[in-house]
Coordinates of C-alpha atoms and ligand atoms in Angstrom, one line a residue:
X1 CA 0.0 0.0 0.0
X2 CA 1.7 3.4 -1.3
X3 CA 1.1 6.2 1.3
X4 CA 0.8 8.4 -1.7
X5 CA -1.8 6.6 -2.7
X6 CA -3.9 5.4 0.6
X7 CA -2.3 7.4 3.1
X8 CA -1.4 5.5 6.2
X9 CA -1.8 2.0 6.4
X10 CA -3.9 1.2 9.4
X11 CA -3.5 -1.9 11.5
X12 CA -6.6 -4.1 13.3
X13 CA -6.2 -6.2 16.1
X14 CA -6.0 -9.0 14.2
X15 CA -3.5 -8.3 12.2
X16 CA -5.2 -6.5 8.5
X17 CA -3.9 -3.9 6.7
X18 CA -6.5 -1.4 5.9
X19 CA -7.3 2.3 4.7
X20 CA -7.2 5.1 7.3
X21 CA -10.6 5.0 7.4
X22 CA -10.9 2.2 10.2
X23 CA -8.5 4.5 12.0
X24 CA -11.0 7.3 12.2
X25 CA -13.5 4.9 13.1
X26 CA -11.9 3.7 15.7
X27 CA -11.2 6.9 17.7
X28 CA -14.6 8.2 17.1
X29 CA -16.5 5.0 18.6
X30 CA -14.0 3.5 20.4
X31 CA -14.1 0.3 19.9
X32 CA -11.5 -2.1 18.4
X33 CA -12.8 -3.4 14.4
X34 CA -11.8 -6.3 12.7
X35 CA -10.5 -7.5 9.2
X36 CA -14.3 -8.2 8.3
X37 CA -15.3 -4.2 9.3
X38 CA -13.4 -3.5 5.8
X39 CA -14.6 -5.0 2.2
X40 CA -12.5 -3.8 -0.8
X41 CA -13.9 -5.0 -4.5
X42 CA -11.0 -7.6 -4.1
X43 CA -11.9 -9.2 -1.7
X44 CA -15.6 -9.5 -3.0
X45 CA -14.4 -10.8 -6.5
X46 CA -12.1 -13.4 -4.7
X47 CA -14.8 -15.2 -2.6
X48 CA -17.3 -14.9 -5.6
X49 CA -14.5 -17.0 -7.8
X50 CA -13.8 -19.3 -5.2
X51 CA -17.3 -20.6 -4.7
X52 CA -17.7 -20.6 -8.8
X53 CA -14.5 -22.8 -8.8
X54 CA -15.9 -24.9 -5.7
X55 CA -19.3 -25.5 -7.8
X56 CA -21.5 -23.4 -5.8
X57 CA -23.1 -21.8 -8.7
X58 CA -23.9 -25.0 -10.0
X59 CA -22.7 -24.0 -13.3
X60 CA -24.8 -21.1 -13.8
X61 CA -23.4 -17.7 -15.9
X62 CA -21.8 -16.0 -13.0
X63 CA -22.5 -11.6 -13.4
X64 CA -22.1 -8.4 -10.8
X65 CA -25.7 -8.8 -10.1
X66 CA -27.0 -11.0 -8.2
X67 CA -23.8 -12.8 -7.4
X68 CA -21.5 -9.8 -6.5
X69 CA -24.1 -7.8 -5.0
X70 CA -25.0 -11.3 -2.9
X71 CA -21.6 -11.2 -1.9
X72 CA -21.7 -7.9 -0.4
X73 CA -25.2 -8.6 0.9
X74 CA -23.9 -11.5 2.9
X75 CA -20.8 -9.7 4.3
X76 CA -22.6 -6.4 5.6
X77 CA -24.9 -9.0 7.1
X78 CA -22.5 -11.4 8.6
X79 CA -20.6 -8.2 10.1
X80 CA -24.0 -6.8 11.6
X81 CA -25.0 -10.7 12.9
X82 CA -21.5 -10.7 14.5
X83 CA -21.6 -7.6 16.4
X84 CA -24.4 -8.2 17.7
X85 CA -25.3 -4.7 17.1
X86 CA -28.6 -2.6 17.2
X87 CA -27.6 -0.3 13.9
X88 CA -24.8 -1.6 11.3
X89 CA -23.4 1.8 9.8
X90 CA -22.0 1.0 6.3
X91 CA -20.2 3.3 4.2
X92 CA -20.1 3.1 1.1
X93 CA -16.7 5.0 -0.5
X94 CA -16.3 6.9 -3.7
X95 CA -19.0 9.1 -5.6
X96 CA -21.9 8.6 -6.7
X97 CA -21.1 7.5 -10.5
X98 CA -17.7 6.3 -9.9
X99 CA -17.6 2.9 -12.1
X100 CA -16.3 1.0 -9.2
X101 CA -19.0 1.7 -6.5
X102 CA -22.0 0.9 -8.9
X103 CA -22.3 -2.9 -7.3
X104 CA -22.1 -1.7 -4.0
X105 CA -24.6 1.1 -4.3
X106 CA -27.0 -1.7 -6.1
X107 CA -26.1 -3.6 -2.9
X108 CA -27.4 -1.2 -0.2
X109 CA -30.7 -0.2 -2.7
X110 CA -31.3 -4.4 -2.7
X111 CA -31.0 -3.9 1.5
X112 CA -33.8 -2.3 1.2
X113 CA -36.1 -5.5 0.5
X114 CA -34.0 -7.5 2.0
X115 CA -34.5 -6.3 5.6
X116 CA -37.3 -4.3 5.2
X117 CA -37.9 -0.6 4.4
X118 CA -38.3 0.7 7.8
X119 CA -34.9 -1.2 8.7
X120 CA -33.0 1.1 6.3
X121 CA -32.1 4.5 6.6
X122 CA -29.9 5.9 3.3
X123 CA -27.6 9.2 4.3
X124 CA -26.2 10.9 1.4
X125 CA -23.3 13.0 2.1
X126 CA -22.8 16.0 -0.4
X127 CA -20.4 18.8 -1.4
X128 CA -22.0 22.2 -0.8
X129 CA -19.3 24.5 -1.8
X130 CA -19.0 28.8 -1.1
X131 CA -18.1 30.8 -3.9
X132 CA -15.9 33.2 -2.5
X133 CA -16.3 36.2 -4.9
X134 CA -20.3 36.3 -4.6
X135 CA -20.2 34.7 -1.3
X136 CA -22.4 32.0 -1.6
X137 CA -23.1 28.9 -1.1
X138 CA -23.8 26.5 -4.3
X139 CA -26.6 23.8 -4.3
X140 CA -25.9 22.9 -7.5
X141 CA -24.2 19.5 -6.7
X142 CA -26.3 18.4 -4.2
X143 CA -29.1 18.3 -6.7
X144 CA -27.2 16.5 -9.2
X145 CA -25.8 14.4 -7.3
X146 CA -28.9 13.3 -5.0
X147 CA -30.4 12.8 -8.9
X148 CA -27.6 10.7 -10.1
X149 CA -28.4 8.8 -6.3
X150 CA -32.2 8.3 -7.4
X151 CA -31.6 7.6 -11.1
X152 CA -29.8 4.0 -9.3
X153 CA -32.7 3.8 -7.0
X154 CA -31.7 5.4 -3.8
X155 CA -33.8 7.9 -2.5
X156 CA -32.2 9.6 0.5
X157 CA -33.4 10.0 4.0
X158 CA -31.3 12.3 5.2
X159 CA -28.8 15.1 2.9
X160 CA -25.7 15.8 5.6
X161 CA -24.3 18.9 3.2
X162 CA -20.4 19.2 3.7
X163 CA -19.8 23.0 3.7
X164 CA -16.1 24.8 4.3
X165 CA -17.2 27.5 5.2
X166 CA -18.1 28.3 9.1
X167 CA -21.2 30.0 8.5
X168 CA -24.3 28.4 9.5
X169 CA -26.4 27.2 6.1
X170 CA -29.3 29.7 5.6
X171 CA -32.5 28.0 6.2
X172 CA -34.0 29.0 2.7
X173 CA -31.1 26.8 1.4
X174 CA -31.9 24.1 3.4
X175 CA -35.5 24.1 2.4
X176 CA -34.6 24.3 -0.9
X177 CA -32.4 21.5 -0.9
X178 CA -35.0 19.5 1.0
X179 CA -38.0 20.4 -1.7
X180 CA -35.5 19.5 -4.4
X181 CA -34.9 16.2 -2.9
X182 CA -37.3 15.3 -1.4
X183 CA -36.8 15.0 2.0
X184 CA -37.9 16.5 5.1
X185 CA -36.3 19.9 5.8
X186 CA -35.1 18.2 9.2
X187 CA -33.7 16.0 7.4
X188 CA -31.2 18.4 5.6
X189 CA -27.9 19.2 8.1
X190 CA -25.0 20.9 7.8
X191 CA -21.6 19.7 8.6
X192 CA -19.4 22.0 9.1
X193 CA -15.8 22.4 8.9
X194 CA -14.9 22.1 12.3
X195 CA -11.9 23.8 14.8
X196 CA -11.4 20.4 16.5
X197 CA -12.5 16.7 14.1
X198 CA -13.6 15.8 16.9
X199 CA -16.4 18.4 17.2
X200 CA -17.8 16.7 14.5
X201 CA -20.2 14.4 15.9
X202 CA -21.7 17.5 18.7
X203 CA -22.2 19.4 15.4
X204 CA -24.2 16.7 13.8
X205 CA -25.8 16.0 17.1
X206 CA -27.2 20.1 16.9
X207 CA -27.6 19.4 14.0
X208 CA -30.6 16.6 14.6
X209 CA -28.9 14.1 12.3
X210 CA -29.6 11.0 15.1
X211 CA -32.9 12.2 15.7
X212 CA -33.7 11.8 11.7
X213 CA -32.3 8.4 12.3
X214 CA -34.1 7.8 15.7
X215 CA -37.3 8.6 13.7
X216 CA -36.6 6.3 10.7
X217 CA -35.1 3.2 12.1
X218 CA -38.2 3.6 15.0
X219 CA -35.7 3.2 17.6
X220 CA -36.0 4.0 21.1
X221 CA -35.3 7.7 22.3
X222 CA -32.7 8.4 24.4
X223 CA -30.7 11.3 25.9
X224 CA -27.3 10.9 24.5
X225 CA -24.2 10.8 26.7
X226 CA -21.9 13.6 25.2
X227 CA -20.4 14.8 28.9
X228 CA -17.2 13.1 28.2
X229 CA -17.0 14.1 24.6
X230 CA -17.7 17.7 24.6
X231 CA -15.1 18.0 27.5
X232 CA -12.3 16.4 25.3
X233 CA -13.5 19.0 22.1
X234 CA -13.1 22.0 25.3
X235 CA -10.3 21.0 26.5
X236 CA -8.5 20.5 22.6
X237 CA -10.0 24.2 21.7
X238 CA -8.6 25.7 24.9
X239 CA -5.1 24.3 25.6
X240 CA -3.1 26.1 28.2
X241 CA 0.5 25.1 26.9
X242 CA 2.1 24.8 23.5
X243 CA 4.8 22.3 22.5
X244 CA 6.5 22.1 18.9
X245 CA 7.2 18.0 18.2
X246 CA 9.7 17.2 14.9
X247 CA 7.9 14.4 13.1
X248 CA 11.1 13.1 11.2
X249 CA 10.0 11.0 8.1
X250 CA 10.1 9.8 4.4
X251 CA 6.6 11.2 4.0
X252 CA 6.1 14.2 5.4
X253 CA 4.4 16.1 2.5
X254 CA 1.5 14.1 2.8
X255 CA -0.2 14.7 6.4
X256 CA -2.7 11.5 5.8
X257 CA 0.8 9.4 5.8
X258 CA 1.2 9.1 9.5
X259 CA -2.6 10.0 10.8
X260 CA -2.8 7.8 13.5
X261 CA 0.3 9.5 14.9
X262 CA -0.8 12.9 14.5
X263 CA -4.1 11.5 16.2
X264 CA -1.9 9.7 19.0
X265 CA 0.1 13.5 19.4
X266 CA -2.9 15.0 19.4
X267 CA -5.1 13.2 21.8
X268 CA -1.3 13.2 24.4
X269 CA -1.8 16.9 23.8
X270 CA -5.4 16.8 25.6
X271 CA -4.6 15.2 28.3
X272 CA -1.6 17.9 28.9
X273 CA -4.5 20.7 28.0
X274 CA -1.6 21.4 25.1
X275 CA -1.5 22.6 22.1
X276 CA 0.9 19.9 20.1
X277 CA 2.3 21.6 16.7
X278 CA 3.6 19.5 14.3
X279 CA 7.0 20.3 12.7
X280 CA 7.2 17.4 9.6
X281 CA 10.4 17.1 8.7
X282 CA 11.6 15.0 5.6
X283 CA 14.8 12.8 7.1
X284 CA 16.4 13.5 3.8
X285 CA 16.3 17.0 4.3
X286 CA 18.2 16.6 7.3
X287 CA 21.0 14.5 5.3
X288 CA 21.5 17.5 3.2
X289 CA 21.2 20.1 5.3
X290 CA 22.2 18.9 9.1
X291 CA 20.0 18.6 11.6
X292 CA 19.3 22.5 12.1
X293 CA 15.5 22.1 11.4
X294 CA 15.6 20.4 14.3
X295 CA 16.3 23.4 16.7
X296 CA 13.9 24.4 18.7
X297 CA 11.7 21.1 18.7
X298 CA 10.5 19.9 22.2
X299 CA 10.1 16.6 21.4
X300 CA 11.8 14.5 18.6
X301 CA 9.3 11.3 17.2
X302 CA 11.1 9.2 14.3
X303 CA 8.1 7.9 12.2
X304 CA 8.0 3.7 11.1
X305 CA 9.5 3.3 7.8
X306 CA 10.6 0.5 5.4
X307 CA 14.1 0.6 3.5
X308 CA 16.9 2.7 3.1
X309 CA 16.3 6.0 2.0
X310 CA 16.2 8.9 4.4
X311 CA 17.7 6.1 7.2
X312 CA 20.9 8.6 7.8
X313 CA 18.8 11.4 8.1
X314 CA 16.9 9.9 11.3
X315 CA 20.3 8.6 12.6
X316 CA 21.4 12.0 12.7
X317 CA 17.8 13.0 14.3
X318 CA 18.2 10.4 16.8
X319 CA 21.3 10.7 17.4
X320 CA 20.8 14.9 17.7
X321 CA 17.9 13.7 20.3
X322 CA 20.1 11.4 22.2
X323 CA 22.8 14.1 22.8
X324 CA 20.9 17.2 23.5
X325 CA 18.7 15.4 25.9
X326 CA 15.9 16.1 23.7
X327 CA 12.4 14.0 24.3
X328 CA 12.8 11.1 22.0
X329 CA 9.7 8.9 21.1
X330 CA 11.2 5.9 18.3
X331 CA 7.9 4.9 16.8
X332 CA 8.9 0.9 14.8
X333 CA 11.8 1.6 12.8
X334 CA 12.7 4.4 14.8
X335 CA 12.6 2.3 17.9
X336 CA 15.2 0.2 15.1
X337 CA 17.6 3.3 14.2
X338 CA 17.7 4.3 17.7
X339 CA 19.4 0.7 18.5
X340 CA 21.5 1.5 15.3
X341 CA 22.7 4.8 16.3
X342 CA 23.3 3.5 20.1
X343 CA 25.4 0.6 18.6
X344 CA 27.6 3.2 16.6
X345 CA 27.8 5.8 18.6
X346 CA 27.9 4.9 22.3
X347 CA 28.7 1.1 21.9
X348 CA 31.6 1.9 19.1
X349 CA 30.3 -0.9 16.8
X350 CA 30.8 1.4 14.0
X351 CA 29.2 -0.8 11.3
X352 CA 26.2 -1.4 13.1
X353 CA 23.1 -1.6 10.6
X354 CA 19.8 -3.4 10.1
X355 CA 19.5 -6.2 7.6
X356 CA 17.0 -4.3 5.6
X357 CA 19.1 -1.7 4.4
X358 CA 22.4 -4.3 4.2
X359 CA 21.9 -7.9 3.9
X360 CA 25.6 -8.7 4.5
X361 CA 26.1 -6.3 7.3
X362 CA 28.6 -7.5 9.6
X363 CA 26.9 -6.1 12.6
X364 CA 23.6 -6.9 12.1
X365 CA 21.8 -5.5 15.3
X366 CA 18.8 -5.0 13.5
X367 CA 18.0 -8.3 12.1
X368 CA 15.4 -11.0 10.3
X369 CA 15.0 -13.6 13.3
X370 CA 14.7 -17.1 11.4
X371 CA 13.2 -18.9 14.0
X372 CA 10.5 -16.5 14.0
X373 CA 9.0 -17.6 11.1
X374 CA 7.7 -20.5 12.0
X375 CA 6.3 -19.4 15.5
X376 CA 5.1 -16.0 14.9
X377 CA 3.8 -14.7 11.5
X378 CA 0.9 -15.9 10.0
X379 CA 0.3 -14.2 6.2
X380 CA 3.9 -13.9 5.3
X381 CA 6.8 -13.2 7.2
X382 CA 5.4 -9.7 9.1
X383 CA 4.4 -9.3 12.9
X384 CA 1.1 -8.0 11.9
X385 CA -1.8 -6.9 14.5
X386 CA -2.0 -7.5 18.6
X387 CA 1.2 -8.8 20.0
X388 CA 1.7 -8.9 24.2
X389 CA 4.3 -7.5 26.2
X390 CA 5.3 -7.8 29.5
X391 CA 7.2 -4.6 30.7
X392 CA 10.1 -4.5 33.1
X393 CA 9.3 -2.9 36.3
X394 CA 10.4 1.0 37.4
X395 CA 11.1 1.8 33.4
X396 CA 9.9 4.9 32.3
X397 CA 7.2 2.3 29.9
X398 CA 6.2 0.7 32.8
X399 CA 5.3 3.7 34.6
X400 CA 3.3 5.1 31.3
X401 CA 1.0 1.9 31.4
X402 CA 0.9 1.5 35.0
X403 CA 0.8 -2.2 34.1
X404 CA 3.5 -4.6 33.8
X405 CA 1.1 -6.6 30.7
X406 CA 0.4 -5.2 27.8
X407 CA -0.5 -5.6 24.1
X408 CA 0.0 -3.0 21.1
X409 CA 0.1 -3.7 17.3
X410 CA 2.9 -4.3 14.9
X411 CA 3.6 -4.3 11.5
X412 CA 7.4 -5.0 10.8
X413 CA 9.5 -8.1 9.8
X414 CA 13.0 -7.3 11.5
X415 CA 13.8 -7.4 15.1
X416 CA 16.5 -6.7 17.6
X417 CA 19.3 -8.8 17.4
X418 CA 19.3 -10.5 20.9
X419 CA 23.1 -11.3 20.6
X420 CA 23.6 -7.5 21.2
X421 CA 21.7 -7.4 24.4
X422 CA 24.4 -7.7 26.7
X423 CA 27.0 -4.7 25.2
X424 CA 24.1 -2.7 24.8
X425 CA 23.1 -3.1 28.7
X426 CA 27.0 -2.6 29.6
X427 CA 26.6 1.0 27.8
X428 CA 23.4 2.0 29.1
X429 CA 20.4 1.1 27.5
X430 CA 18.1 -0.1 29.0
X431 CA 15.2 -2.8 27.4
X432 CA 11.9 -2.0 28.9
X433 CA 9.7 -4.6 27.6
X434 CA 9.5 -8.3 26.0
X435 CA 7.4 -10.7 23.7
X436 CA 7.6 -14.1 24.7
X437 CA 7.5 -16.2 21.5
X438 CA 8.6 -19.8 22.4
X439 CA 11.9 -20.2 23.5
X440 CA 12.8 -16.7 22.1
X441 CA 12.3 -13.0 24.0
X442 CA 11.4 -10.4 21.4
X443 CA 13.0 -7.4 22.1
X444 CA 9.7 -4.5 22.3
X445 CA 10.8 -1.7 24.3
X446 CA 14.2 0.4 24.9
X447 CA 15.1 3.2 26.8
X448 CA 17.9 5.2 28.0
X449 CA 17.9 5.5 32.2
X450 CA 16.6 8.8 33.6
X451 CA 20.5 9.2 34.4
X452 CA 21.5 9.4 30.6
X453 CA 18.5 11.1 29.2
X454 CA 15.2 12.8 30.5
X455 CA 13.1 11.1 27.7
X456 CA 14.4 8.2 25.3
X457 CA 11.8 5.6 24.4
X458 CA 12.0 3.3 21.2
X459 CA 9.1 0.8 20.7
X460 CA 8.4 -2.1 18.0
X461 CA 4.9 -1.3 18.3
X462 CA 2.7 1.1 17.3
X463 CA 1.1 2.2 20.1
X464 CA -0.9 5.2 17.8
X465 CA -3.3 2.6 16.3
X466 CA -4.8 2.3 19.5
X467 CA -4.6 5.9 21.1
X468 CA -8.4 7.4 21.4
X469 CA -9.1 11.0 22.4
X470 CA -10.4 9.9 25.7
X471 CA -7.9 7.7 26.0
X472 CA -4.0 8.5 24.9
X473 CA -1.4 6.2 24.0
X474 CA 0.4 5.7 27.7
X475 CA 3.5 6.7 25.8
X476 CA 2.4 9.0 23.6
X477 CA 1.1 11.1 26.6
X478 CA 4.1 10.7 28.5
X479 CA 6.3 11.8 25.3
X480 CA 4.3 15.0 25.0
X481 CA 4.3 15.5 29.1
X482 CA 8.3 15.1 28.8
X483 CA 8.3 17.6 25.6
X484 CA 5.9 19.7 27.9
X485 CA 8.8 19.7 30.6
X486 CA 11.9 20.4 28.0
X487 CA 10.2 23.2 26.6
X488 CA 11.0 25.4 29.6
X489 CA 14.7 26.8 29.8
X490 CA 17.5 24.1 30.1
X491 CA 21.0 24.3 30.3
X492 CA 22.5 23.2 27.1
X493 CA 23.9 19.9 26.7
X494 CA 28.2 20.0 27.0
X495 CA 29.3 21.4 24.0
X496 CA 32.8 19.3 23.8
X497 CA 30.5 15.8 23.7
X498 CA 27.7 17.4 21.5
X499 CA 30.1 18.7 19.0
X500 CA 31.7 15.3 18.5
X501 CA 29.0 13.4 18.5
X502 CA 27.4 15.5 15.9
X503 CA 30.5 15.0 13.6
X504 CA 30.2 11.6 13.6
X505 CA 29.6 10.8 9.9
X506 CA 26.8 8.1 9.4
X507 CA 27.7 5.4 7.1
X508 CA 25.1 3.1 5.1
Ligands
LIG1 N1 11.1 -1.7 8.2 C1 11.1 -2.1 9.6 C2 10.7 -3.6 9.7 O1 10.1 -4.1 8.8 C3 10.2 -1.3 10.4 C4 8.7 -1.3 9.9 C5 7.9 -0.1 10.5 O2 8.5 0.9 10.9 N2 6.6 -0.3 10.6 O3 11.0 -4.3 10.6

């Protein structure tokens, strides 16, 4: 999955590799989704030609309808019976009119029969975009677009407009909307751009948008519990302190490419009523220009990454971290580069490297674990979803969870080379936390001692996938309350060491 293309790849529980979307999802209702919470046209084409090849069709001419839209029939159904839920919220990606969501829009109409017209509610969500010169806002779209819906067979129960602008939609344009498409004018709300994403749902909330579905769905009325959710919105519009974190990456032009760990920053920012700014800075950058875009930052958080470009730019980030006493958060590879540029620099293993970037390396202290492959990984040769962790006690980890058993998700195929445990510990470093797999220890947490460093925290999991804004990733908060800390006055680091360290070259 390109992040160009799909932005960051999220990670479930159990181990798939989906769109960002299940991300958001997973913040805004808090609950942990599955594999199954995600159907891609894949997926639906696979299972359709496995039961033609398995004789299920008994021969007949196999087409997109019924047998695709069947497909996706039973699979919104089988999620819904699985859940156990009241209300199975589906959305259905794209535009109306794209080519590829034509058998899943057919899908949802079929629904319709299928479970019975006063089990179905159909939300369209439309573009209502200002014109800045005359200052107004276009309807336009909506009506061709709730047209296009209808021409298919969809007739919308409720129009949620998506507007830019802040201003509250005029109520002649709602009613006009609403006679155009036929829909009760309560049935027509706004969503706005919002100061805070998570404002979102109180808006729709004013807005009546559950009350439209209360209505239609005949469900029960009840007062909704937003006590907790409006506080986090108050607390993320009013912060009382400001810290500036480096994001050091390969793709730092695109925000969506690490979302979940602007999420995780963002939700460690609440609970430290602070403001968390975002300084992206492309690790190659740094190679060509030194690591002077990193003056000033409170916090230093090198991003996951696969392969070798941009690696000597986070060494020297890490390594710039590691020497000013700078807050250090190593987020999967940078957890990985952080044992690299320890190894080099305070271990004087000067050809210390992982695997991935140098198959021969002679220090391999980054490395593919062979034994691994049989116990761990399922689906080729990645730690993929939920993996536990038991934590050492008194480490600066164990303190963030305030339990010694934990479990966070992965996505990576090396490890930390276990050989190099010992001359690490003689140095320093200290390793915070463990996966027992068989007879091996997987290496999942290291740290530098309070006595070498205020802050210095590398982790082989991703602990963002499962930060929510109620509640932060244990180290993500603790990162941002040690940034929080560092960005009042401190005496710089000693020049003499600082200077030398920052000389070092990096090889690769
Ligand atoms: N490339 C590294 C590995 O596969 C780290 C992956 C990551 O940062 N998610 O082990």
């Amino acid at each position: 999955m390109n992040p160009y293309q799909h932005g960051e790849v999220f990670v479930t529980e159990d181990g798939a590799e989906t769109d960002l979307d299940l991300g958001h999802y997973e913040r805004f209702i808090d609950e942990n989704l599955t594999r199954v919470n995600n159907v891609t046209t894949g997926q639906v084409y696979k299972a359709v030609i496995e039961k033609e090849r398995r004789g299920e069709y008994l021969g007949a001419t196999v087409q997109v309808i019924p047998h695709i839209t069947n497909e996706i029939k039973a699979h919104v159904k089988r999620v819904a019976e699985a859940s156990h839920a009241e209300v199975c919220i589906v959305e259905v990606g794209g535009t109306v009119g794209d080519i590829e969501s034509l058998p899943f829009l057919e899908a949802i109409r079929q629904m319709r029969a299928d479970v019975g017209e006063e089990n179905v509610m159909y939300a369209h969500l439309t573009l209502v975009p200002h014109l800045g010169a005359p200052d107004e806002l276009k309807t336009k779209p909506t009506q061709h677009s709730v047209r296009e819906l209808r021409g298919i067979g969809i007739q919308p129960d409720a129009i949620v407009c998506r507007t830019q602008t802040v201003l509250p939609m005029p109520q002649e344009l709602k009613e006009k909307i609403a006679l155009f498409c036929d829909v009760p004018r309560s049935a027509v709300v706004q969503n706005v751009d919002a100061p805070s994403i998570y404002g979102v749902p109180l808006n729709l909330e004013n807005e009546g948008l559950a009350d439209v579905a209360v209505r239609k769905l005949r469900l029960d009325r009840a007062v909704p519990h937003l006590g907790e959710w409006e506080s986090i919105v108050n607390r993320a519009l009013h912060p009382k302190h400001r810290v500036t974190i480096a994001l050091v990456g390969k793709y730092v032009e695109l925000k969506d490419a690490y979302i979940s760990i602007n999420e995780a920053l963002y939700h460690a920012g609440i609970a430290h009523d602070t403001a968390v700014d975002i300084r992206r800075i492309d690790s190659e950058v740094i190679e060509e220009d030194g690591v002077e875009t990193l003056y000033g930052a409170h916090g230093i958080l090198v991003a996951p990454g696969f392969g070798a470009r941009g690696v000597k730019g986070k060494l020297a980030a890490i390594q710039y971290a590691r020497v000013q006493r700078v807050p250090y958060l190593g987020i999967c590879y940078g957890m990985q580069i952080a044992c690299i540029e320890f190894a080099r620099n305070v271990c004087g293993i000067a050809e210390a490297m992982t695997t991935e970037v140098d198959e021969t390396s002679p220090e391999p202290v980054i490395d593919f674990m062979p034994e691994q492959r049989d116990l761990e990984v399922y689906g080729g040769t990645m730690r993929l979803g939920a993996y536990s962790c038991t934590l050492v006690p008194g480490t600066l980890t164990a303190r963030a969870y305030g339990e010694l058993e934990i479990s966070e998700r992965h996505r990576h195929r090396y490890e930390f080379n276990n050989r190099y445990r010992p001359i690490f510990e003689e140095h320093g470093m200290r390793f915070a936390g463990f996966h027992n797999a068989g007879k091996t220890q997987l290496v999942e947490v290291v740290e530098l001692p309070e006595s070498m460093h205020p802050w210095f925290v590398g982790t082989q999991a991703h602990p963002e996938f499962k930060s929510r804004p109620n509640h932060p990733a244990p180290l993500y908060r603790d990162f941002v309350g040690a940034a929080l800390r560092h960005s009042y006055p401190q005496p710089p680091a000693r020049a003499s060491e600082a200077e030398r360290q920052t000389r070092t070259a990096h090889r690769i």
